[in-house]
CSV table of C-alpha atoms (C1' of nucleotides) in Angstrom, one decimal:
chain,number,residue,atom,x,y,z
A,28,MET,CA,15.7,34.9,-6.7
A,29,ILE,CA,18.2,32.5,-8.0
A,30,MET,CA,17.4,31.8,-11.6
A,31,ASN,CA,17.2,28.6,-13.4
A,32,GLN,CA,17.6,28.2,-17.1
A,33,TYR,CA,14.2,26.5,-17.5
A,34,GLU,CA,10.8,28.1,-17.0
A,35,ASP,CA,9.6,27.0,-13.6
A,36,PRO,CA,6.4,24.9,-13.5
A,37,LEU,CA,3.3,26.2,-11.8
A,38,ALA,CA,3.2,24.6,-8.4
A,39,LEU,CA,-0.2,23.7,-7.0
A,40,VAL,CA,-1.9,21.6,-4.4
A,41,ASP,CA,-5.3,19.9,-4.8
A,42,VAL,CA,-7.4,18.1,-2.2
A,43,ALA,CA,-9.9,15.3,-2.5
A,44,LEU,CA,-11.9,15.6,0.7
A,45,PHE,CA,-14.2,12.8,1.7
A,46,THR,CA,-16.9,12.5,4.3
A,47,ILE,CA,-20.1,10.5,4.9
A,48,GLN,CA,-23.3,12.3,3.9
A,49,GLU,CA,-26.6,10.5,4.3
A,50,GLY,CA,-24.8,7.2,4.7
A,51,ARG,CA,-22.9,7.6,1.5
A,52,LEU,CA,-19.2,8.2,0.8
A,53,SER,CA,-19.1,11.7,-0.6
A,54,LEU,CA,-16.5,14.0,-2.2
A,55,LEU,CA,-16.3,17.7,-1.7
A,56,LEU,CA,-16.3,19.9,-4.8
A,57,ALA,CA,-15.9,23.7,-4.8
A,58,THR,CA,-16.9,26.3,-7.3
A,59,ARG,CA,-13.9,28.1,-8.8
A,60,LYS,CA,-14.2,31.8,-8.0
A,61,ASN,CA,-11.1,33.5,-9.2
A,62,PRO,CA,-11.7,35.2,-12.6
A,63,ASP,CA,-7.9,35.2,-13.2
A,64,GLU,CA,-7.8,31.5,-13.2
A,65,PRO,CA,-9.0,28.9,-15.7
A,66,TYR,CA,-12.5,27.2,-15.4
A,67,CYS,CA,-13.9,30.0,-13.3
A,68,GLY,CA,-17.4,29.1,-12.3
A,69,ALA,CA,-16.9,25.4,-12.7
A,70,LEU,CA,-17.0,22.8,-9.9
A,71,ALA,CA,-13.6,21.2,-9.1
A,72,LEU,CA,-11.5,19.8,-6.4
A,73,PRO,CA,-10.5,22.6,-3.9
A,74,GLY,CA,-6.9,23.6,-4.6
A,75,GLY,CA,-4.6,26.4,-5.4
A,76,VAL,CA,-1.1,27.7,-6.0
A,77,ILE,CA,1.5,27.1,-3.3
A,78,HIS,CA,2.3,30.3,-1.4
A,79,THR,CA,6.1,30.0,-0.9
A,80,ASP,CA,6.0,33.0,1.4
A,81,GLU,CA,3.7,31.5,4.0
A,82,ASP,CA,3.5,27.7,3.3
A,83,GLU,CA,6.3,25.7,5.0
A,84,ASP,CA,5.8,22.8,2.6
A,85,ALA,CA,3.2,21.3,0.3
A,86,GLN,CA,1.3,19.7,3.1
A,87,ALA,CA,1.0,23.0,4.8
A,88,ALA,CA,-0.3,24.5,1.6
A,89,ALA,CA,-3.0,21.8,1.4
A,90,ARG,CA,-3.9,22.4,5.0
A,91,ARG,CA,-4.3,26.1,4.3
A,92,VAL,CA,-6.5,25.4,1.3
A,93,VAL,CA,-8.9,23.3,3.4
A,94,ARG,CA,-8.8,25.8,6.2
A,95,THR,CA,-9.6,28.8,4.0
A,96,LYS,CA,-12.4,26.9,2.1
A,97,LEU,CA,-14.0,25.1,5.0
A,98,GLY,CA,-13.0,27.0,8.1
A,99,PHE,CA,-11.3,24.2,10.0
A,100,ASP,CA,-8.1,22.1,10.0
A,101,PRO,CA,-8.6,18.7,8.4
A,102,PRO,CA,-8.2,15.9,11.0
A,103,TYR,CA,-6.7,13.5,8.4
A,104,LEU,CA,-4.7,14.7,5.4
A,105,GLU,CA,-2.3,12.5,3.4
A,106,GLN,CA,-0.3,13.0,0.3
A,107,LEU,CA,-1.8,11.0,-2.6
A,108,TYR,CA,0.3,11.5,-5.7
A,109,THR,CA,1.8,14.3,-7.8
A,110,PHE,CA,0.2,15.0,-11.1
A,111,SER,CA,2.3,16.9,-13.6
A,112,GLY,CA,2.7,17.8,-17.2
A,113,ARG,CA,2.8,20.3,-20.0
A,114,LEU,CA,-0.9,20.2,-20.8
A,115,ARG,CA,-2.8,19.5,-17.6
A,116,ASP,CA,-3.3,23.3,-16.9
A,117,PRO,CA,-3.9,25.8,-19.7
A,118,ARG,CA,-1.6,28.4,-18.0
A,119,ARG,CA,1.6,26.5,-18.4
A,120,TRP,CA,3.6,23.3,-17.5
A,121,SER,CA,2.2,22.5,-14.0
A,122,LEU,CA,2.7,20.2,-11.1
A,123,SER,CA,0.0,19.5,-8.6
A,124,VAL,CA,0.7,17.7,-5.3
A,125,ALA,CA,-2.6,16.0,-4.6
A,126,TYR,CA,-3.8,15.1,-1.1
A,127,TYR,CA,-6.8,13.3,0.2
A,128,SER,CA,-8.6,14.1,3.4
A,129,LEU,CA,-11.2,12.4,5.6
A,130,VAL,CA,-13.6,14.3,7.7
A,131,PRO,CA,-16.1,12.8,10.3
A,132,GLU,CA,-19.7,12.4,9.4
A,133,GLY,CA,-21.8,15.3,10.5
A,134,VAL,CA,-19.0,17.8,10.9
A,135,LEU,CA,-19.8,19.4,7.6
A,136,ALA,CA,-23.6,18.8,7.8
A,137,GLU,CA,-24.2,22.3,9.3
A,138,THR,CA,-21.5,24.0,7.2
A,139,ARG,CA,-23.4,26.1,4.8
A,140,ILE,CA,-20.6,27.8,2.9
A,141,ALA,CA,-21.6,29.0,-0.5
A,142,GLY,CA,-20.1,27.3,-3.5
A,143,LEU,CA,-19.4,24.0,-1.8
A,144,GLU,CA,-21.1,20.8,-2.9
A,145,PHE,CA,-20.9,17.1,-2.0
A,146,VAL,CA,-21.3,14.4,-4.7
A,147,ALA,CA,-21.5,10.7,-4.1
A,148,ALA,CA,-18.1,9.1,-4.6
A,149,ASP,CA,-19.6,6.6,-7.2
A,150,SER,CA,-21.1,9.3,-9.4
A,151,ILE,CA,-18.5,12.1,-9.8
A,152,PRO,CA,-19.3,14.5,-12.6
A,153,GLN,CA,-16.8,15.5,-15.2
A,154,LEU,CA,-14.3,17.9,-13.7
A,155,PRO,CA,-11.7,20.3,-15.1
A,156,PHE,CA,-8.0,19.7,-15.4
A,157,ASP,CA,-7.1,16.1,-14.6
A,158,HIS,CA,-9.2,16.2,-11.4
A,159,ASN,CA,-11.2,13.1,-12.3
A,160,ALA,CA,-7.9,11.1,-12.4
A,161,ILE,CA,-7.1,12.6,-8.9
A,162,ALA,CA,-10.5,11.7,-7.5
A,163,ASP,CA,-10.3,8.2,-9.0
A,164,MET,CA,-6.9,7.5,-7.5
A,165,ALA,CA,-8.0,8.9,-4.1
A,166,ILE,CA,-11.0,6.6,-4.0
A,167,ARG,CA,-8.8,3.6,-5.0
A,168,ARG,CA,-6.3,4.5,-2.3
A,169,LEU,CA,-9.1,4.9,0.3
A,170,ARG,CA,-10.7,1.6,-0.6
A,171,ASN,CA,-7.4,-0.2,-0.5
A,172,LYS,CA,-6.1,1.3,2.7
A,173,SER,CA,-9.4,0.7,4.4
A,174,THR,CA,-8.8,-3.1,4.3
A,175,TYR,CA,-5.5,-2.9,6.3
A,176,SER,CA,-5.6,0.1,8.6
A,177,SER,CA,-7.6,2.2,11.0
A,178,LEU,CA,-8.2,4.8,8.2
A,179,LEU,CA,-12.0,4.6,8.2
A,180,THR,CA,-12.2,5.7,11.8
A,181,PHE,CA,-11.5,9.2,10.5
A,182,LEU,CA,-14.8,9.2,8.8
A,183,LEU,CA,-16.6,8.7,12.1
A,184,PRO,CA,-16.9,10.8,15.3
A,185,PRO,CA,-14.4,10.2,18.1
A,186,ALA,CA,-16.7,7.6,19.7
A,187,PHE,CA,-18.4,5.1,17.4
A,188,THR,CA,-19.8,1.6,17.5
A,189,ILE,CA,-18.7,-1.5,15.6
A,190,PRO,CA,-21.9,-1.6,13.5
A,191,GLU,CA,-21.3,2.0,12.5
A,192,LEU,CA,-17.7,1.2,11.5
A,193,HIS,CA,-18.9,-1.8,9.6
A,194,ALA,CA,-21.5,0.2,7.7
A,195,VAL,CA,-18.8,2.7,6.6
A,196,TYR,CA,-16.6,-0.2,5.6
A,197,GLU,CA,-19.3,-1.6,3.4
A,198,GLN,CA,-20.1,1.8,2.0
A,199,VAL,CA,-16.5,2.5,1.1
A,200,THR,CA,-15.4,-0.9,-0.2
A,201,GLY,CA,-18.8,-1.5,-1.8
A,202,SER,CA,-18.9,-5.1,-0.6
A,203,ALA,CA,-21.2,-6.9,1.8
A,204,THR,CA,-19.3,-8.6,4.6
A,205,ASN,CA,-20.0,-10.5,7.7
A,206,ILE,CA,-20.3,-8.3,10.7
A,207,ALA,CA,-19.3,-11.0,13.2
A,208,ALA,CA,-16.0,-11.7,11.3
A,209,PHE,CA,-15.5,-8.0,10.9
A,210,ARG,CA,-15.9,-7.4,14.6
A,211,LYS,CA,-13.5,-10.1,15.6
A,212,LYS,CA,-10.9,-9.0,13.1
A,213,VAL,CA,-11.1,-5.3,14.0
A,214,LEU,CA,-10.9,-6.1,17.7
A,215,ASP,CA,-7.8,-8.2,17.7
A,216,GLU,CA,-6.1,-5.9,15.3
A,217,ASP,CA,-5.6,-3.6,18.3
A,218,ILE,CA,-6.5,-0.4,16.4
A,219,ILE,CA,-9.6,0.6,18.4
A,220,GLU,CA,-10.4,0.4,22.1
A,221,PRO,CA,-13.7,0.5,24.1
A,222,THR,CA,-14.5,3.8,25.7
A,223,GLY,CA,-16.5,1.9,28.4
A,224,GLU,CA,-19.8,3.7,27.4
A,225,ARG,CA,-22.6,2.4,25.3
A,226,ARG,CA,-25.0,4.2,22.9
A,227,THR,CA,-28.5,4.0,24.2
A,228,GLY,CA,-31.7,5.2,22.5
A,229,GLY,CA,-32.4,2.4,20.0
A,230,GLN,CA,-35.1,-0.1,20.5
A,231,HIS,CA,-32.6,-2.9,20.9
A,232,ARG,CA,-29.4,-3.8,22.8
A,233,ALA,CA,-27.2,-0.8,23.3
A,234,PRO,CA,-23.9,-1.2,21.3
A,235,ASP,CA,-20.5,-0.6,22.9
A,236,LEU,CA,-18.7,2.6,22.0
A,237,TYR,CA,-15.1,2.5,20.8
A,238,ARG,CA,-12.4,5.1,20.0
A,239,ARG,CA,-9.4,5.0,17.7
A,240,LYS,CA,-6.2,3.8,19.4
A,241,GLY,CA,-3.3,6.1,18.9
A,242,SER,CA,-3.3,9.5,17.2
A,243,GLY,CA,-2.5,8.6,13.6
A,244,VAL,CA,-3.4,5.8,11.2
A,245,GLN,CA,-2.4,2.3,12.3
A,246,GLU,CA,-1.3,0.0,9.5
A,247,LEU,CA,-1.3,-3.8,9.6
A,248,LYS,CA,1.5,-6.0,8.4
A,249,ARG,CA,1.1,-8.8,5.8
A,250,THR,CA,3.0,-12.0,6.1
A,251,ILE,CA,4.9,-13.5,3.1
B,223,MET,CA,5.0,33.3,-19.2
B,224,ILE,CA,1.9,34.0,-17.2
B,225,MET,CA,3.0,35.3,-13.8
B,226,ASN,CA,2.0,34.3,-10.4
B,227,GLN,CA,2.1,36.6,-7.4
B,228,TYR,CA,4.2,34.1,-5.4
B,229,GLU,CA,7.8,33.1,-6.1
B,230,ASP,CA,7.7,29.7,-7.9
B,231,PRO,CA,9.3,26.8,-6.1
B,232,LEU,CA,12.3,25.1,-7.6
B,233,ALA,CA,10.9,21.9,-9.2
B,234,LEU,CA,13.1,18.8,-9.1
B,235,VAL,CA,13.1,15.1,-9.5
B,236,ASP,CA,15.2,12.6,-7.6
B,237,VAL,CA,15.6,8.9,-8.2
B,238,ALA,CA,16.4,6.1,-5.7
B,239,LEU,CA,17.6,3.3,-8.0
B,240,PHE,CA,18.0,-0.2,-6.6
B,241,THR,CA,19.7,-3.3,-7.9
B,242,ILE,CA,21.3,-6.4,-6.5
B,243,GLN,CA,25.1,-6.3,-6.3
B,244,GLU,CA,27.0,-9.3,-4.9
B,245,GLY,CA,23.7,-10.7,-3.5
B,246,ARG,CA,22.8,-7.5,-1.6
B,247,LEU,CA,20.2,-4.9,-2.2
B,248,SER,CA,22.1,-1.8,-3.2
B,249,LEU,CA,21.3,1.8,-3.8
B,250,LEU,CA,22.9,3.9,-6.6
B,251,LEU,CA,24.6,7.2,-5.6
B,252,ALA,CA,26.1,9.7,-8.0
B,253,THR,CA,28.7,12.4,-7.4
B,254,ARG,CA,27.3,15.8,-7.9
B,255,LYS,CA,29.2,17.5,-10.7
B,256,ASN,CA,27.6,20.9,-11.4
B,257,PRO,CA,29.6,23.7,-9.7
B,258,ASP,CA,26.6,26.0,-10.0
B,259,GLU,CA,24.6,23.6,-7.8
B,260,PRO,CA,24.8,23.0,-4.0
B,261,TYR,CA,26.9,20.1,-2.6
B,262,CYS,CA,29.1,19.8,-5.7
B,263,GLY,CA,31.4,16.9,-5.2
B,264,ALA,CA,29.2,15.1,-2.7
B,265,LEU,CA,27.5,11.7,-3.2
B,266,ALA,CA,23.7,12.0,-3.5
B,267,LEU,CA,20.7,10.5,-5.2
B,268,PRO,CA,20.8,11.2,-8.9
B,269,GLY,CA,18.4,14.0,-9.7
B,270,GLY,CA,17.9,17.4,-11.3
B,271,VAL,CA,15.7,20.2,-12.3
B,272,ILE,CA,12.7,19.5,-14.4
B,273,HIS,CA,13.2,20.7,-17.9
B,274,THR,CA,9.8,22.1,-18.8
B,275,ASP,CA,10.9,22.5,-22.5
B,276,GLU,CA,11.6,18.9,-23.0
B,277,ASP,CA,10.1,16.8,-20.3
B,278,GLU,CA,6.4,15.9,-20.9
B,279,ASP,CA,5.8,15.3,-17.2
B,280,ALA,CA,7.8,14.6,-14.0
B,281,GLN,CA,8.0,10.9,-14.8
B,282,ALA,CA,9.6,11.7,-18.1
B,283,ALA,CA,12.1,14.0,-16.2
B,284,ALA,CA,13.0,11.1,-13.9
B,285,ARG,CA,13.4,8.8,-16.9
B,286,ARG,CA,15.7,11.4,-18.5
B,287,VAL,CA,17.8,11.7,-15.4
B,288,VAL,CA,18.4,7.9,-15.3
B,289,ARG,CA,19.0,7.8,-19.0
B,290,THR,CA,21.6,10.6,-19.0
B,291,LYS,CA,23.4,9.2,-15.9
B,292,LEU,CA,23.3,5.5,-16.7
B,293,GLY,CA,22.8,5.3,-20.4
B,294,PHE,CA,19.6,3.3,-20.5
B,295,ASP,CA,15.9,3.5,-19.8
B,296,PRO,CA,14.9,2.1,-16.3
B,297,PRO,CA,12.7,-1.0,-16.7
B,298,TYR,CA,10.8,-0.1,-13.6
B,299,LEU,CA,10.2,3.5,-12.4
B,300,GLU,CA,7.4,4.5,-9.9
B,301,GLN,CA,6.6,7.7,-8.2
B,302,LEU,CA,7.4,7.5,-4.5
B,303,TYR,CA,6.5,10.7,-2.8
B,304,THR,CA,6.9,14.5,-3.2
B,305,PHE,CA,9.3,16.2,-0.7
B,306,SER,CA,8.9,19.9,-0.4
B,307,GLY,CA,9.6,22.8,1.8
B,308,ARG,CA,11.3,26.1,2.3
B,309,LEU,CA,14.6,24.7,3.8
B,310,ARG,CA,15.3,21.5,2.0
B,311,ASP,CA,17.4,23.1,-0.7
B,312,PRO,CA,19.7,26.0,0.0
B,313,ARG,CA,18.7,27.7,-3.2
B,314,ARG,CA,15.0,28.4,-2.4
B,315,TRP,CA,11.7,26.9,-1.6
B,316,SER,CA,11.8,23.6,-3.5
B,317,LEU,CA,9.7,20.6,-4.4
B,318,SER,CA,11.2,17.3,-5.4
B,319,VAL,CA,9.1,14.5,-7.0
B,320,ALA,CA,10.9,11.4,-5.8
B,321,TYR,CA,10.9,8.1,-7.8
B,322,TYR,CA,12.3,4.7,-7.2
B,323,SER,CA,13.6,2.4,-9.8
B,324,LEU,CA,14.5,-1.3,-9.9
B,325,VAL,CA,17.2,-2.6,-12.3
B,326,PRO,CA,18.0,-6.3,-12.8
B,327,GLU,CA,21.0,-7.8,-11.2
B,328,GLY,CA,24.0,-7.7,-13.5
B,329,VAL,CA,22.8,-5.0,-15.9
B,330,LEU,CA,24.9,-2.4,-14.1
B,331,ALA,CA,27.8,-4.8,-13.2
B,332,GLU,CA,29.7,-3.9,-16.4
B,333,THR,CA,28.7,-0.2,-16.4
B,334,ARG,CA,31.8,1.7,-15.4
B,335,ILE,CA,30.6,5.2,-15.5
B,336,ALA,CA,32.7,7.6,-13.4
B,337,GLY,CA,31.2,9.1,-10.3
B,338,LEU,CA,28.6,6.3,-9.8
B,339,GLU,CA,28.7,4.2,-6.6
B,340,PHE,CA,26.5,1.5,-5.1
B,341,VAL,CA,26.1,1.3,-1.4
B,342,ALA,CA,24.3,-1.5,0.5
B,343,ALA,CA,20.7,-0.5,1.3
B,344,ASP,CA,21.2,-1.2,5.0
B,345,SER,CA,24.2,1.1,5.4
B,346,ILE,CA,23.5,4.3,3.5
B,347,PRO,CA,25.9,7.1,4.3
B,348,GLN,CA,24.8,10.6,5.2
B,349,LEU,CA,23.4,12.3,2.2
B,350,PRO,CA,22.8,16.0,1.3
B,351,PHE,CA,19.3,17.6,1.2
B,352,ASP,CA,16.7,15.3,2.6
B,353,HIS,CA,18.0,12.4,0.5
B,354,ASN,CA,18.2,10.1,3.5
B,355,ALA,CA,14.5,10.5,4.1
B,356,ILE,CA,13.9,9.7,0.4
B,357,ALA,CA,16.1,6.7,0.5
B,358,ASP,CA,14.5,5.4,3.7
B,359,MET,CA,11.0,5.8,2.3
B,360,ALA,CA,12.0,4.1,-0.9
B,361,ILE,CA,13.3,1.1,1.0
B,362,ARG,CA,10.2,0.9,3.2
B,363,ARG,CA,8.0,1.0,0.1
B,364,LEU,CA,10.1,-1.7,-1.6
B,365,ARG,CA,10.0,-3.9,1.4
B,366,ASN,CA,6.3,-3.5,1.8
B,367,LYS,CA,5.2,-3.9,-1.8
B,368,SER,CA,7.5,-6.9,-2.1
B,369,THR,CA,5.1,-8.9,0.1
B,370,TYR,CA,2.0,-8.4,-2.1
B,371,SER,CA,3.2,-7.9,-5.7
B,372,SER,CA,5.5,-9.1,-8.5
B,373,LEU,CA,7.8,-6.1,-7.8
B,374,LEU,CA,10.9,-8.1,-7.0
B,375,THR,CA,11.0,-9.8,-10.4
B,376,PHE,CA,12.2,-6.4,-11.7
B,377,LEU,CA,15.4,-7.0,-9.7
B,378,LEU,CA,16.0,-10.2,-11.7
B,379,PRO,CA,16.8,-11.0,-15.3
B,380,PRO,CA,13.9,-11.9,-17.6
B,381,ALA,CA,14.2,-15.6,-16.8
B,382,PHE,CA,14.9,-16.6,-13.2
B,383,THR,CA,14.4,-19.5,-10.8
B,384,ILE,CA,12.2,-19.7,-7.7
B,385,PRO,CA,15.3,-20.1,-5.4
B,386,GLU,CA,16.7,-16.9,-7.0
B,387,LEU,CA,13.5,-15.0,-6.4
B,388,HIS,CA,13.4,-16.3,-2.8
B,389,ALA,CA,16.9,-15.2,-2.2
B,390,VAL,CA,16.0,-11.7,-3.4
B,391,TYR,CA,12.9,-11.7,-1.2
B,392,GLU,CA,14.9,-12.6,1.9
B,393,GLN,CA,17.6,-10.0,1.0
B,394,VAL,CA,15.0,-7.2,0.6
B,395,THR,CA,12.7,-8.0,3.5
B,396,GLY,CA,15.6,-9.0,5.8
B,397,SER,CA,13.6,-12.0,7.0
B,398,ALA,CA,14.3,-15.7,6.7
B,399,THR,CA,11.3,-17.6,5.2
B,400,ASN,CA,10.4,-21.1,4.2
B,401,ILE,CA,11.1,-21.6,0.6
B,402,ALA,CA,8.5,-24.4,0.2
B,403,ALA,CA,5.8,-22.1,1.4
B,404,PHE,CA,7.2,-19.2,-0.7
B,405,ARG,CA,7.1,-21.4,-3.8
B,406,LYS,CA,3.5,-22.5,-3.2
B,407,LYS,CA,2.3,-19.0,-2.6
B,408,VAL,CA,4.1,-17.4,-5.5
B,409,LEU,CA,2.9,-20.1,-7.9
B,410,ASP,CA,-0.8,-19.9,-7.1
B,411,GLU,CA,-0.6,-16.1,-7.1
B,412,ASP,CA,-0.4,-16.3,-10.9
B,413,ILE,CA,2.2,-13.6,-11.2
B,414,ILE,CA,4.9,-15.7,-12.8
B,415,GLU,CA,4.8,-18.5,-15.3
B,416,PRO,CA,7.3,-21.2,-16.3
B,417,THR,CA,9.3,-20.6,-19.5
B,418,GLY,CA,9.6,-24.4,-20.0
B,419,GLU,CA,13.4,-24.2,-19.7
B,420,ARG,CA,15.7,-25.1,-16.8
B,421,ARG,CA,19.0,-23.7,-15.6
B,422,THR,CA,21.6,-26.3,-15.9
B,423,GLY,CA,25.2,-26.1,-14.7
B,424,GLY,CA,25.0,-26.6,-11.0
B,425,GLN,CA,26.0,-29.8,-9.3
B,426,HIS,CA,22.4,-30.5,-8.4
B,427,ARG,CA,18.9,-30.8,-9.8
B,428,ALA,CA,18.4,-28.1,-12.5
B,429,PRO,CA,15.8,-25.6,-11.3
B,430,ASP,CA,12.9,-24.5,-13.5
B,431,LEU,CA,13.0,-21.1,-15.1
B,432,TYR,CA,10.1,-18.6,-14.8
B,433,ARG,CA,9.2,-15.3,-16.2
B,434,ARG,CA,7.1,-12.4,-15.0
B,435,LYS,CA,3.5,-12.7,-16.2
B,436,GLY,CA,2.2,-9.4,-17.7
B,437,SER,CA,4.2,-6.4,-18.5
B,438,GLY,CA,3.8,-4.3,-15.3
B,439,VAL,CA,3.6,-5.0,-11.6
B,440,GLN,CA,0.8,-7.3,-10.5
B,441,GLU,CA,-0.7,-6.5,-7.1
B,442,LEU,CA,-2.6,-8.9,-5.0
B,443,LYS,CA,-5.9,-8.2,-3.1
B,444,ARG,CA,-6.5,-8.5,0.5
B,445,THR,CA,-9.8,-9.7,2.0
B,446,ILE,CA,-11.5,-7.9,4.9
C,15,DT,C1',27.9,-43.1,-5.7
C,16,DT,C1',27.9,-38.8,-3.5
C,17,DA,C1',27.2,-34.2,-2.4
C,18,DA,C1',24.3,-30.6,-3.1
C,19,DT,C1',20.2,-28.1,-4.2
C,20,DA,C1',15.3,-28.4,-6.4
C,21,DG,C1',10.7,-29.7,-5.9
C,22,DT,C1',6.6,-32.2,-3.7
C,23,DG,C1',3.5,-34.1,-0.2
C,24,DT,C1',1.8,-34.0,4.5
C,25,DC,C1',0.6,-32.2,8.8
C,26,DT,C1',-0.7,-28.4,11.9
C,27,DG,C1',-2.1,-24.0,13.7
C,28,DT,C1',-4.4,-19.7,12.8
C,29,DG,C1',-7.8,-16.9,11.3
C,30,DA,C1',-11.6,-15.6,8.0
C,31,DG,C1',-16.3,-16.4,7.3
C,32,DA,C1',-20.8,-18.5,8.0
C,33,DC,C1',-24.3,-19.2,11.2
C,34,DA,C1',-26.6,-20.3,15.4
C,35,DA,C1',-27.4,-18.9,20.1
C,36,DT,C1',-27.7,-15.6,23.6
C,37,DA,C1',-28.0,-10.7,25.5
C,38,DT,C1',-30.1,-6.1,25.8
C,39,DC,C1',-32.8,-2.4,24.7
C,40,DA,C1',-37.5,0.5,24.1
C,41,DG,C1',-42.1,0.5,23.9
D,163,DC,C1',-43.7,-9.6,26.3
D,164,DT,C1',-42.2,-8.4,21.5
D,165,DG,C1',-39.6,-6.7,17.9
D,166,DA,C1',-35.0,-5.1,16.8
D,167,DT,C1',-30.3,-5.1,16.9
D,168,DA,C1',-25.8,-6.3,19.5
D,169,DT,C1',-22.6,-9.6,20.9
D,170,DT,C1',-20.7,-14.1,21.7
D,171,DG,C1',-19.7,-19.0,20.7
D,172,DT,C1',-19.0,-22.8,17.4
D,173,DC,C1',-17.9,-25.0,13.3
D,174,DT,C1',-15.6,-25.2,8.8
D,175,DC,C1',-12.5,-24.2,5.3
D,176,DA,C1',-8.4,-22.2,3.3
D,177,DC,C1',-3.8,-21.3,3.7
D,178,DA,C1',0.7,-20.0,5.7
D,179,DG,C1',4.4,-22.4,7.6
D,180,DA,C1',7.2,-26.3,9.2
D,181,DC,C1',9.2,-30.3,7.8
D,182,DA,C1',10.1,-34.7,5.8
D,183,DC,C1',10.7,-37.0,1.7
D,184,DT,C1',11.7,-37.6,-3.3
D,185,DA,C1',14.0,-35.9,-7.7
D,186,DT,C1',18.0,-34.4,-10.4
D,187,DT,C1',22.3,-32.8,-11.5
D,188,DA,C1',27.6,-32.8,-12.0
D,189,DA,C1',31.7,-34.7,-10.6
DNA sequence: TTAATAGTGTCTGTGAGACAATATCAG
DNA sequence: CTGATATTGTCTCACAGACACTATTAA
């Protein structure tokens, strides 16, 4: 190991993982289980030390954290911000690359892994470290990016209806909006496309099903 | 020092510092001078190892880097993204928290510090590490944020005219826009305010001077 | 007075948003 | 048929953008 005249910071990743549970935007918290680490027993954002022997980069480390805690690869994972400082971790000067992740409604409904808990995004309890700051920034980013991208489709199953997307939009942004205007906007943005199917079963007209267009997030441009 | 079973990554900061030089958006590069570090002698983004004994956090480290290389505190400094991986630095697994900074036109004109060089943002040479990726992302962020915030005012002196702001806007976004529409939009966005003075000297009507409103960047909201 | 740039007023097209009207579904 | 919700069509208002016109300045 090539040395460095300064003590190296502790390098971590933390993940703010969101899903829809019972119609509400929810954040995943995990019980800390390692007795060698601080705040053992407390609920916190899932995270951990970067394993430089196996993780190719920080994104891979975050992916590994989700995979080991939840058992699957997160469909959407984006870097949020890096939190750092001398005092944020009792061990030593630390640096946490924070990510946020979106998981479709229902995927985690049956997952009954011990120590995991979902809390409503608008009533997050007090968390250790600076995890409340991370969660707050993740929600702000999510709210903001929802207004100009196909981000929210990652909170829904592969095929979804416009009313469902509209409900998620209202849940995330916290604002009531006109569904007719929403429909028109989202359709000529060219970020979703009809599957050709409809969802039957309701005692009303069957809504058209759509899927996300393209594999990643689509962002829209502003003018001036 | 509390140990950790994994080798710690090398923790760095890098800064993409922009200013206007001869009417063009320009990026600052610095000659690497430390013979113990890779790419000594090459031009690269100014950066360095985080000093955990003196830097409170990564932002403070980036501020220190700018201060020691340029001799002043950067007026605007924002975290951009964290670049990481096993191979990006020949020393070892590394993690660089990248920042971008904006400095008013003219402030660096007289600065004649050896080893510093400005290059036009649209013709950046090949750089060591993944510094080209950092610079590209910084320019994308700058271009994008310019369209919905008061960010560009940080590339101008404290008092500036609307035509000056418009010229910077066109230079940064690379698009020709209508100055009348630009003026109207920027004025009712409430992000700048008139100083009450005008800039005389030209052989034409003296333009009104404005200043940025508020101390930080102002962002605008989108609708739907 | 003239050349040059600053600033203002007017018109138009586009798109968000409200709302009415029509279309389907299950029972 | 009826009660529900989905989808489409129409109108209005706000605003970006184009452009013409007026206002100032120094020489």
